[in-house]
Short mmCIF file of C-alpha atoms and ligand atoms in Angstrom, two decimals:
data_model
loop_
_atom_site.label_atom_id
_atom_site.label_comp_id
_atom_site.label_asym_id
_atom_site.label_seq_id
_atom_site.Cartn_x
_atom_site.Cartn_y
_atom_site.Cartn_z
CA UNK A 1302 -82.50 59.54 -78.67
CA UNK A 1303 -82.32 62.83 -76.82
CA UNK A 1304 -84.30 61.70 -73.80
CA UNK A 1305 -85.14 64.36 -71.23
CA UNK A 1306 -84.69 64.10 -68.30
CA UNK A 1307 -81.62 61.94 -68.97
CA UNK A 1308 -82.07 58.34 -67.80
CA UNK A 1309 -79.48 56.65 -65.60
CA UNK A 1310 -78.29 54.41 -68.42
CA UNK A 1311 -79.22 54.02 -72.07
CA UNK A 1312 -77.75 51.23 -74.21
CA UNK A 1313 -78.81 51.25 -77.87
CA UNK A 1314 -78.68 48.05 -79.92
CA UNK A 1315 -78.79 47.43 -83.67
CA UNK A 1316 -82.30 47.02 -85.02
CA UNK A 1317 -85.70 48.68 -85.03
CA UNK A 1318 -89.05 47.58 -83.65
CA UNK A 1319 -92.03 48.69 -85.72
CA UNK A 1320 -95.21 48.95 -83.67
CA UNK A 1321 -97.87 46.91 -85.52
CA UNK A 1322 -101.46 48.24 -85.72
CA UNK A 1323 -102.66 45.30 -83.59
CA UNK A 1324 -100.03 45.77 -80.87
CA UNK A 1325 -101.36 44.24 -77.64
CA UNK A 1326 -100.41 44.53 -73.97
CA UNK A 1327 -99.72 41.68 -71.60
CA UNK A 1328 -99.98 43.31 -68.17
CA UNK A 1329 -102.22 43.73 -65.16
CA UNK A 1330 -105.32 45.83 -65.93
CA UNK A 1331 -103.89 48.74 -63.87
CA UNK A 1332 -100.55 48.69 -65.66
CA UNK A 1333 -102.17 48.25 -69.06
CA UNK A 1334 -104.35 51.28 -68.32
CA UNK A 1335 -101.29 53.45 -67.59
CA UNK A 1336 -99.54 52.47 -70.82
CA UNK A 1337 -102.71 52.83 -72.89
CA UNK A 1338 -103.59 56.23 -71.44
CA UNK A 1339 -100.22 57.70 -72.40
CA UNK A 1340 -99.52 55.85 -75.62
CA UNK A 1341 -102.85 55.32 -77.37
CA UNK A 1342 -103.89 58.90 -78.29
CA UNK A 1343 -100.85 59.94 -80.32
CA UNK A 1344 -100.17 56.54 -81.88
CA UNK A 1345 -103.79 55.68 -82.65
CA UNK A 1346 -103.14 52.17 -81.33
CA UNK A 1347 -105.97 50.54 -79.39
CA UNK A 1348 -103.49 48.49 -77.34
CA UNK A 1349 -105.88 45.70 -76.31
CA UNK A 1350 -104.99 43.34 -73.47
CA UNK A 1351 -103.82 39.92 -74.61
CA UNK A 1352 -101.65 37.14 -73.19
CA UNK A 1353 -98.47 37.09 -75.26
CA UNK A 1354 -98.90 40.76 -76.32
CA UNK A 1355 -95.68 42.38 -77.54
CA UNK A 1356 -95.85 45.05 -74.81
CA UNK A 1357 -95.27 43.51 -71.42
CA UNK A 1358 -95.31 45.14 -68.00
CA UNK A 1359 -93.99 43.17 -65.05
CA UNK A 1360 -93.68 44.07 -61.40
CA UNK A 1361 -90.14 43.84 -60.11
CA UNK A 1362 -89.78 44.54 -56.42
CA UNK A 1363 -85.98 44.60 -56.71
CA UNK A 1364 -86.15 47.89 -58.62
CA UNK A 1365 -86.11 51.17 -56.63
CA UNK A 1366 -89.19 53.30 -56.00
CA UNK A 1367 -90.27 54.98 -59.26
CA UNK A 1368 -87.47 53.21 -61.14
CA UNK A 1369 -87.95 51.11 -64.26
CA UNK A 1370 -86.24 48.97 -66.85
CA UNK A 1371 -87.35 49.41 -70.45
CA UNK A 1372 -86.18 47.01 -73.16
CA UNK A 1373 -87.12 47.37 -76.81
CA UNK A 1374 -85.98 44.49 -79.03
CA UNK A 1375 -87.27 42.13 -81.70
CA UNK A 1376 -89.84 40.64 -79.32
CA UNK A 1377 -91.37 44.04 -78.55
CA UNK A 1378 -91.43 46.37 -75.57
CA UNK A 1379 -90.77 45.11 -72.04
CA UNK A 1380 -91.30 47.34 -69.03
CA UNK A 1381 -90.38 46.30 -65.49
CA UNK A 1382 -91.07 48.49 -62.47
CA UNK A 1383 -91.54 48.23 -58.74
CA UNK A 1384 -94.58 50.50 -58.61
CA UNK A 1385 -97.18 52.30 -60.73
CA UNK A 1386 -95.06 55.44 -60.91
CA UNK A 1387 -92.25 53.40 -62.44
CA UNK A 1388 -94.68 52.20 -65.12
CA UNK A 1389 -95.70 55.81 -65.73
CA UNK A 1390 -92.13 57.03 -66.11
CA UNK A 1391 -91.20 54.09 -68.34
CA UNK A 1392 -94.13 54.92 -70.61
CA UNK A 1393 -93.16 58.60 -70.68
CA UNK A 1394 -89.71 57.52 -71.84
CA UNK A 1395 -91.31 55.25 -74.43
CA UNK A 1396 -93.27 58.22 -75.78
CA UNK A 1397 -90.00 60.12 -76.16
CA UNK A 1398 -88.49 57.18 -78.10
CA UNK A 1399 -91.22 57.59 -80.72
CA UNK A 1400 -91.30 60.52 -83.15
CA UNK A 1401 -92.53 63.80 -81.55
CA UNK A 1402 -95.85 63.55 -83.37
CA UNK A 1403 -96.69 60.47 -81.27
CA UNK A 1404 -97.10 62.87 -78.34
CA UNK A 1405 -100.01 64.62 -80.00
CA UNK A 1406 -103.55 64.04 -78.74
CA UNK A 1407 -104.47 62.29 -81.99
CA UNK A 1408 -102.45 60.29 -84.55
CA UNK A 1409 -101.07 61.94 -87.66
CA UNK A 1410 -99.79 58.85 -89.43
CA UNK A 1411 -96.11 59.14 -88.50
CA UNK A 1412 -94.13 55.88 -88.67
CA UNK A 1413 -94.16 54.14 -85.29
CA UNK A 1414 -90.63 52.84 -84.98
CA UNK A 1415 -88.30 52.54 -82.02
CA UNK A 1416 -84.62 51.62 -82.19
CA UNK A 1417 -83.68 48.66 -80.01
CA UNK A 1418 -82.55 49.89 -76.62
CA UNK A 1419 -82.13 48.92 -72.98
CA UNK A 1420 -82.80 51.67 -70.45
CA UNK A 1421 -82.27 51.45 -66.68
CA UNK A 1422 -83.62 54.44 -64.86
CA UNK A 1423 -84.49 55.79 -61.44
CA UNK A 1424 -84.96 59.27 -59.96
CA UNK A 1425 -82.25 61.00 -58.00
CA UNK A 1426 -84.78 62.76 -55.76
CA UNK A 1427 -88.14 61.65 -54.36
CA UNK A 1428 -89.60 65.21 -54.42
CA UNK A 1429 -89.60 66.61 -57.93
CA UNK A 1430 -92.01 69.47 -57.66
CA UNK A 1431 -93.50 72.34 -59.53
CA UNK A 1432 -95.60 75.00 -57.78
CA UNK A 1433 -98.30 76.96 -59.53
CA UNK A 1434 -99.80 80.06 -57.89
CA UNK A 1435 -103.45 80.19 -58.91
CA UNK A 1436 -104.13 82.92 -56.32
CA UNK A 1437 -102.55 85.87 -58.15
CA UNK A 1438 -104.14 84.72 -61.37
CA UNK A 1439 -106.86 82.11 -61.54
CA UNK A 1440 -106.18 79.40 -64.12
CA UNK A 1441 -109.25 77.62 -65.50
CA UNK A 1442 -109.52 73.95 -64.52
CA UNK A 1443 -108.74 72.51 -68.00
CA UNK A 1444 -105.48 74.48 -67.95
CA UNK A 1445 -104.44 72.62 -64.82
CA UNK A 1446 -105.05 69.25 -66.53
CA UNK A 1447 -102.93 70.41 -69.44
CA UNK A 1448 -100.23 71.67 -67.08
CA UNK A 1449 -100.12 68.24 -65.39
CA UNK A 1450 -99.73 66.45 -68.75
CA UNK A 1451 -96.60 68.47 -69.43
CA UNK A 1452 -95.25 68.08 -65.90
CA UNK A 1453 -95.63 64.29 -66.18
CA UNK A 1454 -93.76 64.27 -69.51
CA UNK A 1455 -90.84 65.69 -67.49
CA UNK A 1456 -91.29 63.11 -64.71
CA UNK A 1457 -92.34 65.67 -62.07
CA UNK A 1458 -94.18 63.85 -59.29
CA UNK A 1459 -95.36 66.73 -57.06
CA UNK A 1460 -97.79 69.47 -58.09
CA UNK A 1461 -97.82 72.08 -55.33
CA UNK A 1462 -101.04 73.99 -55.83
CA UNK A 1463 -100.91 77.41 -54.15
CA UNK A 1464 -104.62 78.01 -53.60
CA UNK A 1465 -104.86 81.24 -51.64
CA UNK A 1466 -103.44 84.71 -51.80
CA UNK A 1467 -104.16 88.29 -50.82
CA UNK A 1468 -105.45 88.65 -54.38
CA UNK A 1469 -107.73 85.63 -54.44
CA UNK A 1470 -108.97 82.49 -52.64
CA UNK A 1471 -109.53 79.49 -54.94
CA UNK A 1472 -110.73 76.60 -52.72
CA UNK A 1473 -114.48 76.12 -52.36
CA UNK A 1474 -115.53 75.92 -48.72
CA UNK A 1475 -118.87 74.41 -47.77
CA UNK A 1476 -118.68 75.95 -44.30
CA UNK A 1477 -117.40 79.40 -45.27
CA UNK A 1478 -119.04 80.19 -48.63
CA UNK A 1479 -118.07 83.86 -48.56
CA UNK A 1480 -114.58 82.66 -49.46
CA UNK A 1481 -115.75 81.71 -52.94
CA UNK A 1482 -118.34 84.48 -53.09
CA UNK A 1483 -116.09 87.34 -51.97
CA UNK A 1484 -112.47 86.30 -51.48
CA UNK A 1485 -112.17 84.67 -54.91
CA UNK A 1486 -112.78 88.01 -56.67
CA UNK A 1487 -110.94 91.29 -56.93
CA UNK A 1488 -112.22 94.40 -58.61
CA UNK A 1489 -109.18 94.90 -60.82
CA UNK A 1490 -105.46 94.19 -61.17
CA UNK A 1491 -102.55 96.59 -60.99
CA UNK A 1492 -100.42 95.03 -63.66
CA UNK A 1493 -97.28 97.04 -62.90
CA UNK A 1494 -95.91 98.62 -59.77
CA UNK A 1495 -96.21 102.10 -61.20
CA UNK A 1496 -99.53 101.90 -62.99
CA UNK A 1497 -103.18 102.16 -62.02
CA UNK A 1498 -105.46 99.17 -61.97
CA UNK A 1499 -106.82 97.79 -65.23
CA UNK A 1500 -110.48 98.22 -64.20
CA UNK A 1501 -111.24 94.58 -65.04
CA UNK A 1502 -112.60 92.24 -62.34
CA UNK A 1503 -110.66 89.00 -62.02
CA UNK A 1504 -111.43 85.82 -60.12
CA UNK A 1505 -112.61 82.28 -59.93
CA UNK A 1506 -112.43 79.24 -57.69
CA UNK A 1507 -112.41 75.46 -57.97
CA UNK A 1508 -115.22 73.41 -56.51
CA UNK A 1509 -114.25 70.55 -54.26
CA UNK A 1510 -115.47 68.09 -56.88
CA UNK A 1511 -113.33 69.73 -59.55
CA UNK A 1512 -110.30 69.45 -57.28
CA UNK A 1513 -111.07 65.80 -56.55
CA UNK A 1514 -111.02 65.20 -60.30
CA UNK A 1515 -107.70 67.04 -60.53
CA UNK A 1516 -106.22 64.90 -57.74
CA UNK A 1517 -107.42 61.75 -59.45
CA UNK A 1518 -106.10 62.83 -62.85
CA UNK A 1519 -102.72 63.72 -61.34
CA UNK A 1520 -102.54 60.36 -59.54
CA UNK A 1521 -103.09 58.56 -62.84
CA UNK A 1522 -100.04 60.42 -64.15
CA UNK A 1523 -97.92 59.58 -61.09
CA UNK A 1524 -98.28 63.03 -59.56
CA UNK A 1525 -99.30 63.95 -56.00
CA UNK A 1526 -101.12 67.26 -55.59
CA UNK A 1527 -99.83 69.02 -52.46
CA UNK A 1528 -102.36 71.73 -51.58
CA UNK A 1529 -101.50 75.02 -49.91
CA UNK A 1530 -103.91 77.36 -48.21
CA UNK A 1531 -101.94 80.05 -46.51
CA UNK A 1532 -102.15 81.54 -42.98
CA UNK A 1533 -101.52 83.76 -41.08
CA UNK A 1534 -100.17 86.13 -43.78
CA UNK A 1535 -101.26 86.69 -47.38
CA UNK A 1536 -104.90 86.63 -46.22
CA UNK A 1537 -106.45 89.88 -47.48
CA UNK A 1538 -109.01 87.95 -49.53
CA UNK A 1539 -110.02 85.93 -46.47
CA UNK A 1540 -110.36 89.13 -44.41
CA UNK A 1541 -112.51 90.73 -47.10
CA UNK A 1542 -114.88 87.76 -46.74
CA UNK A 1543 -114.68 87.45 -42.94
CA UNK A 1544 -113.42 90.76 -41.46
CA UNK A 1545 -113.82 89.45 -37.92
CA UNK A 1546 -110.71 87.32 -38.52
CA UNK A 1547 -108.57 90.45 -38.90
CA UNK A 1548 -106.95 92.71 -36.34
CA UNK A 1549 -108.90 95.79 -37.40
CA UNK A 1550 -112.34 94.65 -38.64
CA UNK A 1551 -113.64 98.20 -38.22
CA UNK A 1552 -111.48 99.41 -41.12
CA UNK A 1553 -112.93 96.97 -43.65
CA UNK A 1554 -110.90 94.90 -46.08
CA UNK A 1555 -110.86 94.25 -49.81
CA UNK A 1556 -109.24 91.48 -51.82
CA UNK A 1557 -105.93 92.96 -52.96
CA UNK A 1558 -105.67 94.51 -56.41
CA UNK A 1559 -101.91 95.11 -56.24
CA UNK A 1560 -99.00 92.85 -55.34
CA UNK A 1561 -96.61 92.89 -52.41
CA UNK A 1562 -96.50 92.07 -48.71
CA UNK A 1563 -99.43 93.38 -46.70
CA UNK A 1564 -99.47 94.10 -42.97
CA UNK A 1565 -103.02 92.77 -42.58
CA UNK A 1566 -102.81 89.29 -41.07
CA UNK A 1567 -105.01 86.83 -39.18
CA UNK A 1568 -105.87 87.92 -35.64
CA UNK A 1569 -104.99 84.47 -34.18
CA UNK A 1570 -107.98 84.39 -31.81
CA UNK A 1571 -109.53 81.08 -30.80
CA UNK A 1572 -112.33 81.82 -33.26
CA UNK A 1573 -109.81 82.35 -36.05
CA UNK A 1574 -108.15 79.04 -35.15
CA UNK A 1575 -111.54 77.32 -35.39
CA UNK A 1576 -112.05 78.70 -38.90
CA UNK A 1577 -108.55 77.70 -39.96
CA UNK A 1578 -108.94 74.13 -38.70
CA UNK A 1579 -112.39 73.87 -40.30
CA UNK A 1580 -110.86 74.90 -43.60
CA UNK A 1581 -108.00 72.43 -43.30
CA UNK A 1582 -110.57 69.75 -42.44
CA UNK A 1583 -112.29 70.46 -45.75
CA UNK A 1584 -108.92 70.58 -47.52
CA UNK A 1585 -107.83 67.18 -46.15
CA UNK A 1586 -111.08 65.68 -47.32
CA UNK A 1587 -110.31 66.71 -50.92
CA UNK A 1588 -106.53 66.18 -51.03
CA UNK A 1589 -105.18 62.78 -49.86
CA UNK A 1590 -101.55 64.00 -50.11
CA UNK A 1591 -99.37 62.97 -47.15
CA UNK A 1592 -97.97 66.53 -47.30
CA UNK A 1593 -100.01 69.67 -46.66
CA UNK A 1594 -98.47 73.09 -47.25
CA UNK A 1595 -99.48 75.84 -44.83
CA UNK A 1596 -97.54 78.72 -46.34
CA UNK A 1597 -96.00 80.69 -43.51
CA UNK A 1598 -93.94 83.14 -45.55
CA UNK A 1599 -93.92 86.91 -45.38
CA UNK A 1600 -96.12 87.44 -42.32
CA UNK A 1601 -95.50 90.90 -40.83
CA UNK A 1602 -95.99 91.16 -37.06
CA UNK A 1603 -96.84 94.86 -36.84
CA UNK A 1604 -100.57 94.33 -36.31
CA UNK A 1605 -99.99 91.89 -33.44
CA UNK A 1606 -97.34 94.04 -31.81
CA UNK A 1607 -99.69 97.05 -31.92
CA UNK A 1608 -102.74 95.19 -30.71
CA UNK A 1609 -103.59 94.73 -26.99
CA UNK A 1610 -105.83 91.77 -27.87
CA UNK A 1611 -102.89 89.99 -29.56
CA UNK A 1612 -100.68 90.82 -26.58
CA UNK A 1613 -103.25 89.33 -24.20
CA UNK A 1614 -103.59 86.28 -26.44
CA UNK A 1615 -99.82 85.73 -26.43
CA UNK A 1616 -99.77 85.99 -22.64
CA UNK A 1617 -102.67 83.57 -22.22
CA UNK A 1618 -100.85 81.09 -24.48
CA UNK A 1619 -97.66 81.44 -22.44
CA UNK A 1620 -95.67 83.04 -25.26
CA UNK A 1621 -92.85 85.59 -24.76
CA UNK A 1622 -94.76 88.12 -26.90
CA UNK A 1623 -97.15 88.59 -29.83
CA UNK A 1624 -94.35 88.12 -32.33
CA UNK A 1625 -94.36 84.44 -31.29
CA UNK A 1626 -97.97 83.94 -32.34
CA UNK A 1627 -97.01 82.63 -35.77
CA UNK A 1628 -94.68 79.99 -34.32
CA UNK A 1629 -97.41 78.95 -31.89
CA UNK A 1630 -99.85 78.70 -34.80
CA UNK A 1631 -97.52 76.61 -36.97
CA UNK A 1632 -96.80 74.21 -34.10
CA UNK A 1633 -100.54 73.78 -33.51
CA UNK A 1634 -101.09 73.02 -37.18
CA UNK A 1635 -98.12 70.66 -37.37
CA UNK A 1636 -99.51 68.61 -34.46
CA UNK A 1637 -103.08 68.76 -35.77
CA UNK A 1638 -101.93 67.50 -39.19
CA UNK A 1639 -99.73 64.80 -37.63
CA UNK A 1640 -102.73 63.49 -35.68
CA UNK A 1641 -104.42 63.05 -39.06
CA UNK A 1642 -101.45 61.30 -40.62
CA UNK A 1643 -100.28 64.31 -42.62
CA UNK A 1644 -97.02 66.23 -42.53
CA UNK A 1645 -96.81 70.01 -42.52
CA UNK A 1646 -94.76 71.72 -45.22
CA UNK A 1647 -93.97 75.41 -44.89
CA UNK A 1648 -91.82 78.11 -46.44
CA UNK A 1649 -88.51 78.52 -44.62
CA UNK A 1650 -89.83 81.28 -42.30
CA UNK A 1651 -91.33 78.45 -40.22
CA UNK A 1652 -87.82 78.02 -38.77
CA UNK A 1653 -87.22 81.68 -37.96
CA UNK A 1654 -87.73 80.99 -34.23
CA UNK A 1655 -85.63 77.81 -34.45
CA UNK A 1656 -85.93 74.50 -36.33
CA UNK A 1657 -89.53 73.29 -36.47
CA UNK A 1658 -89.26 69.58 -35.72
CA UNK A 1659 -91.50 67.26 -37.70
CA UNK A 1660 -92.16 69.72 -40.54
CA UNK A 1661 -90.77 69.88 -44.07
CA UNK A 1662 -88.93 73.11 -44.85
CA UNK A 1663 -89.30 74.57 -48.30
CA UNK A 1664 -86.13 76.65 -48.62
CA UNK A 1665 -86.93 79.63 -50.84
CA UNK A 1666 -85.14 82.78 -49.65
CA UNK A 1667 -81.88 81.13 -50.63
CA UNK A 1668 -80.21 77.75 -50.35
CA UNK A 1669 -78.62 78.61 -46.99
CA UNK A 1670 -82.03 78.24 -45.32
CA UNK A 1671 -82.13 74.68 -46.61
CA UNK A 1672 -78.58 73.98 -45.44
CA UNK A 1673 -79.39 75.23 -41.93
CA UNK A 1674 -82.60 73.23 -41.77
CA UNK A 1675 -80.91 70.03 -43.01
CA UNK A 1676 -78.09 70.50 -40.49
CA UNK A 1677 -80.77 70.70 -37.80
CA UNK A 1678 -82.06 67.31 -39.01
CA UNK A 1679 -85.17 68.61 -40.81
CA UNK A 1680 -86.48 67.36 -44.15
CA UNK A 1681 -86.00 69.97 -46.84
CA UNK A 1682 -87.22 70.74 -50.34
CA UNK A 1683 -84.70 72.94 -52.11
CA UNK A 1684 -86.59 75.74 -53.88
CA UNK A 1685 -84.17 78.66 -53.65
CA UNK A 1686 -85.33 81.74 -55.51
CA UNK A 1687 -82.01 82.37 -57.34
CA UNK A 1688 -82.34 79.05 -59.23
CA UNK A 1689 -85.94 77.87 -59.10
CA UNK A 1690 -88.17 80.98 -59.26
CA UNK A 1691 -89.43 80.86 -62.80
CA UNK A 1692 -91.35 84.10 -62.31
CA UNK A 1693 -87.93 85.74 -62.75
CA UNK A 1694 -86.99 86.95 -66.22
CA UNK A 1695 -85.92 84.08 -68.48
CA UNK A 1696 -83.60 86.36 -70.48
CA UNK A 1697 -82.28 89.90 -70.46
CA UNK A 1698 -83.45 90.92 -73.94
CA UNK A 1699 -85.30 94.26 -74.02
CA UNK A 1700 -88.10 92.44 -75.81
CA UNK A 1701 -88.98 90.34 -72.76
CA UNK A 1702 -92.37 91.14 -71.31
CA UNK A 1703 -92.66 92.54 -67.82
CA UNK A 1704 -91.82 90.07 -65.04
CA UNK A 1705 -91.33 90.35 -61.32
CA UNK A 1706 -87.55 90.84 -61.55
CA UNK A 1707 -84.38 88.77 -61.31
CA UNK A 1708 -82.92 86.65 -64.08
CA UNK A 1709 -82.85 82.87 -64.38
CA UNK A 1710 -81.78 81.60 -67.78
CA UNK A 1711 -82.23 77.97 -68.76
CA UNK A 1712 -78.50 77.55 -68.16
CA UNK A 1713 -78.87 79.01 -64.64
CA UNK A 1714 -81.70 76.60 -63.93
CA UNK A 1715 -79.62 73.72 -65.25
CA UNK A 1716 -76.65 74.76 -63.12
CA UNK A 1717 -78.53 74.28 -59.84
CA UNK A 1718 -77.14 71.59 -57.53
CA UNK A 1719 -79.60 70.90 -54.70
CA UNK A 1720 -76.95 69.30 -52.47
CA UNK A 1721 -74.47 72.19 -52.70
CA UNK A 1722 -73.38 73.17 -49.20
CA UNK A 1723 -75.22 70.26 -47.56
CA UNK A 1724 -72.89 68.13 -45.39
CA UNK A 1725 -72.73 64.53 -46.68
CA UNK A 1726 -74.27 63.23 -43.45
CA UNK A 1727 -77.38 65.34 -44.16
CA UNK A 1728 -77.84 64.50 -47.85
CA UNK A 1729 -80.76 62.22 -47.14
CA UNK A 1730 -82.58 65.14 -45.46
CA UNK A 1731 -82.96 66.74 -48.90
CA UNK A 1732 -86.21 65.30 -50.20
CA UNK A 1733 -85.68 67.00 -53.54
CA UNK A 1734 -86.25 70.21 -55.39
CA UNK A 1735 -89.10 72.28 -56.71
CA UNK A 1736 -89.53 75.14 -59.17
CA UNK A 1737 -92.00 77.98 -58.59
CA UNK A 1738 -94.43 79.81 -60.86
CA UNK A 1739 -95.69 82.86 -58.99
CA UNK A 1740 -98.26 84.44 -61.26
CA UNK A 1741 -98.37 88.15 -60.40
CA UNK A 1742 -97.42 88.84 -64.01
CA UNK A 1743 -98.64 85.61 -65.61
CA UNK A 1744 -102.30 86.21 -66.43
CA UNK A 1745 -102.90 82.97 -68.32
CA UNK A 1746 -101.59 79.50 -69.15
CA UNK A 1747 -99.91 80.74 -72.29
CA UNK A 1748 -97.72 83.00 -70.19
CA UNK A 1749 -97.19 80.24 -67.60
CA UNK A 1750 -95.89 77.92 -70.33
CA UNK A 1751 -93.57 80.62 -71.62
CA UNK A 1752 -92.07 81.09 -68.15
CA UNK A 1753 -91.99 77.36 -67.29
CA UNK A 1754 -90.38 75.98 -70.43
CA UNK A 1755 -87.62 75.31 -71.26
CA UNK A 1756 -86.41 76.24 -67.77
CA UNK A 1757 -88.60 73.45 -66.42
CA UNK A 1758 -86.93 71.01 -68.82
CA UNK A 1759 -83.61 71.92 -67.18
CA UNK A 1760 -84.99 71.78 -63.64
CA UNK A 1761 -86.70 68.44 -64.25
CA UNK A 1762 -83.32 66.98 -65.13
CA UNK A 1763 -81.74 68.50 -62.00
CA UNK A 1764 -84.48 66.76 -60.03
CA UNK A 1765 -84.44 63.39 -61.80
CA UNK A 1766 -81.02 62.66 -63.25
CA UNK A 1767 -77.63 61.65 -61.93
CA UNK A 1768 -75.45 64.81 -62.01
CA UNK A 1769 -72.18 63.05 -62.87
CA UNK A 1770 -70.73 64.32 -66.13
CA UNK A 1771 -73.49 66.87 -66.55
CA UNK A 1772 -72.64 69.58 -69.08
CA UNK A 1773 -74.62 72.50 -70.42
CA UNK A 1774 -73.25 71.92 -73.93
CA UNK A 1775 -74.50 68.34 -73.96
CA UNK A 1776 -77.83 69.32 -72.43
CA UNK A 1777 -78.52 72.18 -74.79
CA UNK A 1778 -78.13 69.90 -77.82
CA UNK A 1779 -80.53 67.40 -76.30
CA UNK A 1780 -82.89 70.22 -75.36
CA UNK A 1781 -83.08 71.34 -79.00
CA UNK A 1782 -84.39 67.91 -79.93
CA UNK A 1783 -86.75 67.88 -76.95
CA UNK A 1784 -88.22 71.22 -78.02
CA UNK A 1785 -89.52 69.44 -81.14
CA UNK A 1786 -91.67 67.43 -78.73
CA UNK A 1787 -92.98 70.62 -77.14
CA UNK A 1788 -93.63 71.94 -80.67
CA UNK A 1789 -95.68 68.83 -81.45
CA UNK A 1790 -97.69 69.50 -78.30
CA UNK A 1791 -98.11 73.20 -79.10
CA UNK A 1792 -96.43 74.35 -75.88
CA UNK A 1793 -95.79 78.08 -75.74
CA UNK A 1794 -92.19 77.71 -74.59
CA UNK A 1795 -89.61 80.48 -74.79
CA UNK A 1796 -87.27 79.94 -77.76
CA UNK A 1797 -83.67 79.71 -76.60
CA UNK A 1798 -82.79 82.25 -79.31
CA UNK A 1799 -84.91 84.86 -77.55
CA UNK A 1800 -88.50 85.97 -77.51
CA UNK A 1801 -90.88 87.30 -80.09
CA UNK A 1802 -93.53 89.60 -78.65
CA UNK A 1803 -96.38 87.49 -79.98
CA UNK A 1804 -95.00 84.38 -78.31
CA UNK A 1805 -95.01 85.63 -74.78
CA UNK A 1806 -98.67 85.38 -73.94
CA UNK A 1807 -98.66 87.95 -71.17
CA UNK A 1808 -99.80 91.52 -70.82
CA UNK A 1809 -97.99 92.71 -73.93
CA UNK A 1810 -95.95 95.23 -71.96
CA UNK A 1811 -92.20 95.02 -72.28
CA UNK A 1812 -89.68 94.72 -69.48
CA UNK A 1813 -88.69 97.76 -67.50
CA UNK A 1814 -85.28 98.46 -66.08
CA UNK A 1815 -86.79 99.14 -62.65
CA UNK A 1816 -88.46 95.74 -62.33
CA UNK A 1817 -87.63 94.07 -59.04
CA UNK A 1818 -88.98 91.28 -56.93
CA UNK A 1819 -91.50 92.39 -54.36
CA UNK A 1820 -93.02 89.19 -52.97
C1 ACM B 566 -92.31 83.26 -51.34
O1 ACM B 566 -91.80 83.44 -52.45
N1 ACM B 566 -92.80 84.29 -50.67
C2 ACM B 566 -92.42 81.93 -50.75
#
């Protein structure tokens, strides 16, 4: 059966159910819509609603959140779930029980047969995330829909959308239109550390209506979109649009054309805070997610330490010095979000001045930041760069295209254990795990798919499945079969046997021995 991610239990029985052309669904309209949306295109079945239909969906409050029971036998297909997500995940499993061609967007006439089986399934972790950086490279809206389809196939339930960077701002603001007019564009891109810019303007942004459609589409698939707009660092684009928010407006700013960590940060004045809260107000109106990511990583303090205005500001706010301005800022935002029923998520630097109560820590520098945060009683998403940064090289072959550095093979990704080093008493502080696609060197979706899969197949199983008895040998056999599904969908995944230049979808430039991670 080669299901991926591996369900909790799978019990095959003798016999085969053949889906008839007039297969009907006996379910609530909402549940029928979920099954139909996922199953109808590739099977060509209309799946009308009818009492006594051979596909049944029943609500079962005794099942865990997102869990499901799926039984295929001579009477048809029976799904039971406690919630809509459970119905989604059951239907994703059902799609994997059919031949790979049934995943295609239109039917190709393959036989629609499923061996009798009973599956009991539930996720190990509540946060099964994938982050896409659309700041370094803008991805057209239809690409995001496509990306979500694939994430849902792997039972990811969080899409962390990283919407702002030094190199580009992607969120339309009604109040601050220069963000989309100026900050969303850069004049060119320096594709490698040691090369000049390519002379080609790059940019784009999503309108609020487009993002509302994305949120709605994701919700239909069981996915929550967690938005991130980032302050006080990684803001060069913002400063290009509104220089008065910087520490040295007189020097002028430009949206970054190269990659790295920049000293230019928000000036933290009351006026800057007003702009920030206005922008989050617009963001909350578009994204209903209970979690809102505020960034918080890689914010140098040199401009504040050098700046008498920042020193005066720190004093007025009762802080020990200007290097505490970021902590002050994050606490303000945490409380502001909490008043609006949202919870702040930030990269692990938010705890550099001590555990930030009431916030979710996204541990990225390494797992130890997650261990420390969990020991302090904070909720944590384990996203450590050595295992979950899929901008790292997927293999060490000289034919790999240029990437930011590092090496995470599919086996490395599969070997990640999010609870490693976490004391048993703190296990429930680990909300889950998330993989990251930083796009400095991923100019398009084709490249994103190459870097995401099959490492994302491995990570999705780390996030969803029970780890007992896990083995790379068993997984890699199952992965081979799963890759036939990605073939049917035309996904530009990296072959486990190694890359071909034409498959990589990136800049076309090969890896360099001096490549290293810079941000
Ligand atoms: C990060 O990779 N700077 C969160």
